[in-house]
Amino acid sequence: MMHNTPRTFVGTVVFRLADPPSAEVGEPIERHVGALPGVSSCDFDEAAGLLVVTADAPVERADVLALLDHLGCRTTR
Amino acid sequence: MTVLRTRGVESEAPLPFAALHRLLRPVLDRLDDIAAPQAEALRAAFGEEAGGAGGAGDRHLVYLATLNLLSEVGSDHPVLGIVDDAHWLDDASAAALLFVARRLEGEPVALIFAIREDERGAFDAPDLTTLTLGGVNAATAAELIADQAADLAANQAAAPIAASVLAELVDVTDGNPLGLLELSGALTPAQLAGEQRLPARLPLTERVERAFLDRYRKLDSSAQTVLLVAAADDSGDPATVARAAAALGAPEQAFDGAEESGLLGVSEEGIVLRHPLVRSAIYGAATSSRRRQAHRALADALSGTVHEDRRAWHLAASVDGPDPDVVTALDETAERASRRGGHEAAAAAWTRAAELTLDSHARAQRLLAAAAANLAAGRHLDTELLARAALVDADDPLLRADLLQLQGQVEWNTRSLDDGYRIVCQAATTAAPHDPARARILAMLAAALASFGARSADAPDPATIVEAPAPDAAPDQVVAGHLLDGFTAVIRDDWAAAATALRRAWDTPLPPSTPPLLHANLAIATMHLGDDERAIRLHDRQLQHARDAGAINMIEHALTRGVVFRIATGAWSEAASAAQEALLMDRNLGLHELAAFPLAELAVIAALRGDPSAPQHLHDLDAELEQRPAHGATLGLVRGLHHWAAARQLDVTPATALHHLQQIDLPVARWLTALDRIETAVRADRPDLARTWLDELTSFAEGTDMAWAWATVHHARAVVGDGDAEENFTKALEWHAQSPRLPARARTQLALGEHLRRHRRRTDARVPLREALDTFESLGAGFWADRARQELRASGETARRGANLVASDLTPQESQIAALVRGGLSNKDVAARLYISPRTVDFHLRNVYTKLGITSRTELAALAHDPT
């Protein structure tokens, strides 16, 4: 699959953030990702460097990644 | 020379071993020349045969098959394998090819991987020799551009190129030939002549993509459709692409337009895009709904063909939300991949299926399957991410227990034994109200971890999690109950209860269907009592099953655990050989996190023998622990063995030795080292400590009634001056007669001989001293044999000269191979055992012959000792 192959999801997906951002950055990440249509909750686990995104309606994975990229966070595979 | 080719394809669905299949396809007719289980594993991996019983599901057999097949083909003509775009290889192919690349020693086989610098991918091989390709210089660049211009002269006027433009083109492309051609091809004659400004600077990849895209946009819409479908396709099959493009309204003639643009070609190999960047440019420029349409059309075009896995992945890319049919197709793909040993591919398909599943319970079940497949592939981090995601959804307690068990396993394998233990306790507690049988197995597992040193303030006592099984419960439940009792008694230092419970567990007959987890814990439990004979029997059986199934982790586990007991019984050659095999396996297969345990065992064996190599072995262990600190389930054992080996170096003072021995806290390791600890405490003038440790050992002997323990107690009583020494030694020898621990027996014989000789009973002394000398010589314990010989001389006997041991400076791999060949194994069998090819075995064996000054296997077999 290409990195931009369409990939919608429901349920929970955990993203591992490279160079985990600090807690101050965590709040805007949760706010912005949490505001994506379909996303029902978004929790940033600072200690583990993980972003836990739960969707109750389909969300495009690329939209989450683009938003994180915009906020200056890289994810690792 | 035989040249084999493959390449990674960015759009390729996670099909396991797809790229490897393309590489080996021309030589698959030679599969019958390699060992049958390997050939079968490779056929199963390529989907040509159902992964049957045996080791077909084990990926390491696939790796070994690849190595040996290339080696066989190389025996006719040298083989060159070319792997282009290695950064886009499917994970399974990348792992197999890296495995091969790392063991091409002595093979007429070479592999070349091409990787794009700016592409992050699964292909991570900093250890391979790297050649960084520089660009061409300005003169060559000018020639290349002129050649291309001449080729295109029919439809484009050849323009002269200004020196400043040429310099800039070389500069921005770093002399990359493709970049030069594509950029110069995209410039207008005025830009080339330097009369107009060049476009704004962009990174090279983006510039080239833009150049391709400019060409694409000039085409009519049906040619564009053909190109988009070809970009989304990963089969290269013209018929499939044509059918899919037709479904999207592109007539057959649209191919002509696409071909004329030069972006796509049709050859014998099928549809080939001009360059991978054509694919990323065209695909990236399409809207997501266009991409979905293309994938849907491709899925429909593949319907009813053998390409079910490709179809499933195209379907998955074609939907914009949950879809039960797509999920079913992905489930089937995952199951097929799993049967072929493609664990990464199975994990990917189950993960994708979960993302498209609306029902939260079903979703969590798929994530559990994906996490388990990742664990089988050794991908611990991914296992954890998926288990964590699944736990958000999973309400069902038994499903949660399964997920927690996986999480715990990752934790105790890779990080903290204590946290792993806490999580397994949580799993058991979660399952307990709903499925006591399941909870009992989990509680038993938790207790086993605790008996090897795991502790957590947040965890309940595993013994309180679930009630004892009913007397008429199934045998596996009865055994789990006894094991649980036994392990928890070990934690309380209640040795009588531990011995009773563990013996009941061992004595309960089990049906063949008993889960491996229970067998593994029955075997490991023998360590607590030092029940060597049972331990060796159970671990050897486990090893046999593991070898039959080609189950790598289990082979390693059984080998290293078996070594501990062989250290105790004095089967030191076998122990060293098994530890060496485990170590080579860890290194050859990249399981470096497991290497400390066999290294510690080798260090102890060398130290117990008083071998001149003992300091080197200890140094190797120190270096390993510095790089990767001991962790996980073997932490306590590795620490114990490490301190034991350090204390038994020839040049350490009693105080230093005692300092090491005092740090051994795991009971298993305390019993193994009991006599050394008590003797050293006395020599270091710490009779109080010697007394405490003797009391501890006495209560163990009283509780368990193990013969070796009583023998050690009596020997130690003589050492601390408790009662009559001769009487104590004699009693110790009576117990030794019932124990398989030969080194301990010989030490008591030596101590008795020394005692008698000091009391001027020289004739009486000779009997035990001769017995001790015989044993030490047969164990290859040079230091101890020397001591016995000195005592014998002092007792007036002209001692025999020791057997002549010649160190021959073999590398570990060479001495391992020599030992296995001496054991009667063929080169092929040695190769399979050590995960190398028969040719590499031959290569090392020839070195062994040279170093030992011999010329044949017969001479090697006739040597008195394993060469080292």
PDB file of C-alpha atoms in Angstrom, chain B residues 507-671:
ATOM      1  CA  ASP B 507       3.042 -37.314  38.797  1.00  0.00           C
ATOM      2  CA  THR B 508      -0.343 -36.406  37.263  1.00  0.00           C
ATOM      3  CA  PRO B 509      -0.742 -37.966  33.791  1.00  0.00           C
ATOM      4  CA  LEU B 510      -1.676 -35.439  31.117  1.00  0.00           C
ATOM      5  CA  PRO B 511      -3.493 -35.972  27.812  1.00  0.00           C
ATOM      6  CA  PRO B 512      -1.598 -35.146  24.567  1.00  0.00           C
ATOM      7  CA  SER B 513      -3.844 -32.127  24.032  1.00  0.00           C
ATOM      8  CA  THR B 514      -2.369 -30.314  27.051  1.00  0.00           C
ATOM      9  CA  PRO B 515      -1.340 -26.754  26.133  1.00  0.00           C
ATOM     10  CA  PRO B 516       2.433 -26.150  25.709  1.00  0.00           C
ATOM     11  CA  LEU B 517       2.321 -23.441  28.410  1.00  0.00           C
ATOM     12  CA  LEU B 518       1.602 -26.113  31.025  1.00  0.00           C
ATOM     13  CA  HIS B 519       4.380 -28.415  29.785  1.00  0.00           C
ATOM     14  CA  ALA B 520       6.843 -25.538  29.770  1.00  0.00           C
ATOM     15  CA  ASN B 521       6.016 -24.719  33.392  1.00  0.00           C
ATOM     16  CA  LEU B 522       6.217 -28.358  34.480  1.00  0.00           C
ATOM     17  CA  ALA B 523       9.729 -28.383  33.033  1.00  0.00           C
ATOM     18  CA  ILE B 524      10.790 -25.070  34.519  1.00  0.00           C
ATOM     19  CA  ALA B 525       9.463 -26.071  37.967  1.00  0.00           C
ATOM     20  CA  THR B 526      12.199 -28.746  38.196  1.00  0.00           C
ATOM     21  CA  MET B 527      14.674 -25.910  38.655  1.00  0.00           C
ATOM     22  CA  HIS B 528      13.263 -25.085  42.085  1.00  0.00           C
ATOM     23  CA  LEU B 529      14.071 -28.511  43.513  1.00  0.00           C
ATOM     24  CA  GLY B 530      17.193 -29.099  41.459  1.00  0.00           C
ATOM     25  CA  ASP B 531      15.546 -32.287  40.185  1.00  0.00           C
ATOM     26  CA  ASP B 532      18.204 -32.707  37.504  1.00  0.00           C
ATOM     27  CA  GLU B 533      17.235 -36.018  35.946  1.00  0.00           C
ATOM     28  CA  ARG B 534      13.578 -35.077  35.545  1.00  0.00           C
ATOM     29  CA  ALA B 535      14.623 -31.625  34.355  1.00  0.00           C
ATOM     30  CA  ILE B 536      16.900 -32.972  31.654  1.00  0.00           C
ATOM     31  CA  ARG B 537      14.238 -35.465  30.550  1.00  0.00           C
ATOM     32  CA  LEU B 538      11.486 -32.807  30.326  1.00  0.00           C
ATOM     33  CA  HIS B 539      13.672 -30.196  28.633  1.00  0.00           C
ATOM     34  CA  ASP B 540      15.072 -32.710  26.149  1.00  0.00           C
ATOM     35  CA  ARG B 541      11.531 -33.729  25.255  1.00  0.00           C
ATOM     36  CA  GLN B 542      10.625 -30.071  24.851  1.00  0.00           C
ATOM     37  CA  LEU B 543      13.732 -29.581  22.697  1.00  0.00           C
ATOM     38  CA  GLN B 544      12.782 -32.512  20.485  1.00  0.00           C
ATOM     39  CA  HIS B 545       9.257 -31.143  19.946  1.00  0.00           C
ATOM     40  CA  ALA B 546      10.683 -27.690  19.269  1.00  0.00           C
ATOM     41  CA  ARG B 547      13.208 -29.010  16.750  1.00  0.00           C
ATOM     42  CA  ASP B 548      10.509 -31.064  14.996  1.00  0.00           C
ATOM     43  CA  ALA B 549       8.328 -27.974  14.729  1.00  0.00           C
ATOM     44  CA  GLY B 550      11.230 -25.666  13.864  1.00  0.00           C
ATOM     45  CA  ALA B 551      10.026 -23.388  16.678  1.00  0.00           C
ATOM     46  CA  ILE B 552      13.021 -21.152  17.252  1.00  0.00           C
ATOM     47  CA  ASN B 553      12.125 -19.519  20.542  1.00  0.00           C
ATOM     48  CA  MET B 554      11.219 -22.849  22.059  1.00  0.00           C
ATOM     49  CA  ILE B 555      14.495 -24.455  20.888  1.00  0.00           C
ATOM     50  CA  GLU B 556      16.438 -21.631  22.497  1.00  0.00           C
ATOM     51  CA  HIS B 557      14.392 -21.898  25.678  1.00  0.00           C
ATOM     52  CA  ALA B 558      14.796 -25.671  26.022  1.00  0.00           C
ATOM     53  CA  LEU B 559      18.522 -25.558  25.231  1.00  0.00           C
ATOM     54  CA  THR B 560      19.405 -22.867  27.755  1.00  0.00           C
ATOM     55  CA  ARG B 561      17.255 -24.329  30.561  1.00  0.00           C
ATOM     56  CA  GLY B 562      18.701 -27.781  29.977  1.00  0.00           C
ATOM     57  CA  VAL B 563      22.201 -26.341  30.367  1.00  0.00           C
ATOM     58  CA  VAL B 564      21.544 -25.240  33.964  1.00  0.00           C
ATOM     59  CA  PHE B 565      20.990 -28.836  35.069  1.00  0.00           C
ATOM     60  CA  ARG B 566      23.904 -30.165  33.056  1.00  0.00           C
ATOM     61  CA  ILE B 567      26.124 -27.677  34.834  1.00  0.00           C
ATOM     62  CA  ALA B 568      24.967 -29.277  38.087  1.00  0.00           C
ATOM     63  CA  THR B 569      25.398 -32.895  36.950  1.00  0.00           C
ATOM     64  CA  GLY B 570      28.777 -32.222  35.346  1.00  0.00           C
ATOM     65  CA  ALA B 571      27.729 -32.927  31.754  1.00  0.00           C
ATOM     66  CA  TRP B 572      29.860 -29.893  30.984  1.00  0.00           C
ATOM     67  CA  SER B 573      30.788 -30.729  27.388  1.00  0.00           C
ATOM     68  CA  GLU B 574      27.131 -31.192  26.510  1.00  0.00           C
ATOM     69  CA  ALA B 575      26.248 -28.085  28.494  1.00  0.00           C
ATOM     70  CA  ALA B 576      28.887 -25.976  26.744  1.00  0.00           C
ATOM     71  CA  SER B 577      27.811 -27.328  23.376  1.00  0.00           C
ATOM     72  CA  ALA B 578      24.122 -26.559  24.031  1.00  0.00           C
ATOM     73  CA  ALA B 579      24.894 -23.077  25.389  1.00  0.00           C
ATOM     74  CA  GLN B 580      27.109 -22.399  22.392  1.00  0.00           C
ATOM     75  CA  GLU B 581      24.358 -23.577  20.041  1.00  0.00           C
ATOM     76  CA  ALA B 582      21.834 -21.295  21.756  1.00  0.00           C
ATOM     77  CA  LEU B 583      24.247 -18.382  21.590  1.00  0.00           C
ATOM     78  CA  LEU B 584      24.986 -18.879  17.888  1.00  0.00           C
ATOM     79  CA  MET B 585      21.274 -19.129  17.271  1.00  0.00           C
ATOM     80  CA  ASP B 586      20.631 -15.879  19.133  1.00  0.00           C
ATOM     81  CA  ARG B 587      23.348 -14.155  17.144  1.00  0.00           C
ATOM     82  CA  ASN B 588      22.515 -15.725  13.777  1.00  0.00           C
ATOM     83  CA  LEU B 589      18.840 -14.917  14.112  1.00  0.00           C
ATOM     84  CA  GLY B 590      19.261 -11.467  15.634  1.00  0.00           C
ATOM     85  CA  LEU B 591      17.717 -12.511  18.978  1.00  0.00           C
ATOM     86  CA  HIS B 592      20.386 -10.531  20.805  1.00  0.00           C
ATOM     87  CA  GLU B 593      18.223  -9.831  23.848  1.00  0.00           C
ATOM     88  CA  LEU B 594      18.451 -13.552  24.710  1.00  0.00           C
ATOM     89  CA  ALA B 595      22.246 -13.844  24.439  1.00  0.00           C
ATOM     90  CA  ALA B 596      23.152 -12.957  28.048  1.00  0.00           C
ATOM     91  CA  PHE B 597      21.782 -16.235  29.428  1.00  0.00           C
ATOM     92  CA  PRO B 598      23.885 -18.658  27.311  1.00  0.00           C
ATOM     93  CA  LEU B 599      26.889 -16.337  27.725  1.00  0.00           C
ATOM     94  CA  ALA B 600      26.479 -16.532  31.510  1.00  0.00           C
ATOM     95  CA  GLU B 601      26.236 -20.318  31.298  1.00  0.00           C
ATOM     96  CA  LEU B 602      29.430 -20.512  29.243  1.00  0.00           C
ATOM     97  CA  ALA B 603      31.188 -18.238  31.736  1.00  0.00           C
ATOM     98  CA  VAL B 604      30.155 -20.504  34.626  1.00  0.00           C
ATOM     99  CA  ILE B 605      31.229 -23.706  32.841  1.00  0.00           C
ATOM    100  CA  ALA B 606      34.647 -22.245  32.032  1.00  0.00           C
ATOM    101  CA  ALA B 607      35.050 -20.971  35.601  1.00  0.00           C
ATOM    102  CA  LEU B 608      34.018 -24.296  37.165  1.00  0.00           C
ATOM    103  CA  ARG B 609      36.502 -26.124  34.966  1.00  0.00           C
ATOM    104  CA  GLY B 610      39.209 -23.628  35.886  1.00  0.00           C
ATOM    105  CA  ASP B 611      39.686 -23.273  32.177  1.00  0.00           C
ATOM    106  CA  PRO B 612      42.277 -20.725  30.940  1.00  0.00           C
ATOM    107  CA  SER B 613      39.495 -19.177  28.826  1.00  0.00           C
ATOM    108  CA  ALA B 614      37.402 -18.418  31.920  1.00  0.00           C
ATOM    109  CA  PRO B 615      38.412 -14.717  32.176  1.00  0.00           C
ATOM    110  CA  GLN B 616      37.600 -14.223  28.486  1.00  0.00           C
ATOM    111  CA  HIS B 617      34.158 -15.781  28.903  1.00  0.00           C
ATOM    112  CA  LEU B 618      33.486 -13.545  31.886  1.00  0.00           C
ATOM    113  CA  HIS B 619      34.658 -10.553  29.910  1.00  0.00           C
ATOM    114  CA  ASP B 620      32.289 -11.442  27.021  1.00  0.00           C
ATOM    115  CA  LEU B 621      29.418 -11.627  29.492  1.00  0.00           C
ATOM    116  CA  ASP B 622      30.347  -8.285  31.099  1.00  0.00           C
ATOM    117  CA  ALA B 623      30.502  -6.644  27.676  1.00  0.00           C
ATOM    118  CA  GLU B 624      27.097  -8.059  26.749  1.00  0.00           C
ATOM    119  CA  LEU B 625      25.489  -6.899  29.993  1.00  0.00           C
ATOM    120  CA  GLU B 626      26.958  -3.455  29.571  1.00  0.00           C
ATOM    121  CA  GLN B 627      25.348  -3.187  26.163  1.00  0.00           C
ATOM    122  CA  ARG B 628      22.074  -4.853  27.106  1.00  0.00           C
ATOM    123  CA  PRO B 629      21.468  -4.966  30.864  1.00  0.00           C
ATOM    124  CA  ALA B 630      19.855  -8.185  32.050  1.00  0.00           C
ATOM    125  CA  HIS B 631      16.077  -8.005  32.097  1.00  0.00           C
ATOM    126  CA  GLY B 632      12.967 -10.108  31.936  1.00  0.00           C
ATOM    127  CA  ALA B 633      12.290 -13.616  33.106  1.00  0.00           C
ATOM    128  CA  THR B 634      15.934 -14.789  33.140  1.00  0.00           C
ATOM    129  CA  LEU B 635      17.156 -11.744  35.090  1.00  0.00           C
ATOM    130  CA  GLY B 636      17.659 -13.561  38.410  1.00  0.00           C
ATOM    131  CA  LEU B 637      19.354 -16.547  36.796  1.00  0.00           C
ATOM    132  CA  VAL B 638      21.677 -14.423  34.655  1.00  0.00           C
ATOM    133  CA  ARG B 639      22.645 -12.378  37.709  1.00  0.00           C
ATOM    134  CA  GLY B 640      23.234 -15.489  39.779  1.00  0.00           C
ATOM    135  CA  LEU B 641      25.371 -17.177  37.129  1.00  0.00           C
ATOM    136  CA  HIS B 642      27.268 -13.949  36.516  1.00  0.00           C
ATOM    137  CA  HIS B 643      28.254 -13.577  40.187  1.00  0.00           C
ATOM    138  CA  TRP B 644      29.062 -17.270  40.412  1.00  0.00           C
ATOM    139  CA  ALA B 645      31.414 -17.082  37.427  1.00  0.00           C
ATOM    140  CA  ALA B 646      33.044 -13.928  38.818  1.00  0.00           C
ATOM    141  CA  ALA B 647      33.538 -15.542  42.240  1.00  0.00           C
ATOM    142  CA  ARG B 648      35.086 -18.649  40.696  1.00  0.00           C
ATOM    143  CA  GLN B 649      37.855 -16.910  38.763  1.00  0.00           C
ATOM    144  CA  LEU B 650      41.248 -18.278  39.808  1.00  0.00           C
ATOM    145  CA  ASP B 651      42.796 -15.004  40.916  1.00  0.00           C
ATOM    146  CA  VAL B 652      40.060 -13.526  43.112  1.00  0.00           C
ATOM    147  CA  THR B 653      40.497 -13.093  46.856  1.00  0.00           C
ATOM    148  CA  PRO B 654      38.020 -14.757  49.213  1.00  0.00           C
ATOM    149  CA  ALA B 655      36.677 -11.308  50.126  1.00  0.00           C
ATOM    150  CA  THR B 656      35.959 -10.440  46.488  1.00  0.00           C
ATOM    151  CA  ALA B 657      34.476 -13.841  45.821  1.00  0.00           C
ATOM    152  CA  LEU B 658      32.244 -13.471  48.860  1.00  0.00           C
ATOM    153  CA  HIS B 659      31.175 -10.026  47.711  1.00  0.00           C
ATOM    154  CA  HIS B 660      29.911 -11.613  44.471  1.00  0.00           C
ATOM    155  CA  LEU B 661      28.283 -14.607  46.110  1.00  0.00           C
ATOM    156  CA  GLN B 662      26.423 -12.407  48.602  1.00  0.00           C
ATOM    157  CA  GLN B 663      24.604 -10.756  45.729  1.00  0.00           C
ATOM    158  CA  ILE B 664      22.965 -13.971  44.544  1.00  0.00           C
ATOM    159  CA  ASP B 665      19.354 -13.734  45.663  1.00  0.00           C
ATOM    160  CA  LEU B 666      17.276 -16.078  43.513  1.00  0.00           C
ATOM    161  CA  PRO B 667      16.744 -19.362  45.441  1.00  0.00           C
ATOM    162  CA  VAL B 668      17.509 -21.503  42.353  1.00  0.00           C
ATOM    163  CA  ALA B 669      20.889 -19.789  42.023  1.00  0.00           C
ATOM    164  CA  ARG B 670      21.517 -19.929  45.785  1.00  0.00           C
ATOM    165  CA  TRP B 671      21.142 -23.736  45.778  1.00  0.00           C
TER     166      TRP B 671
END
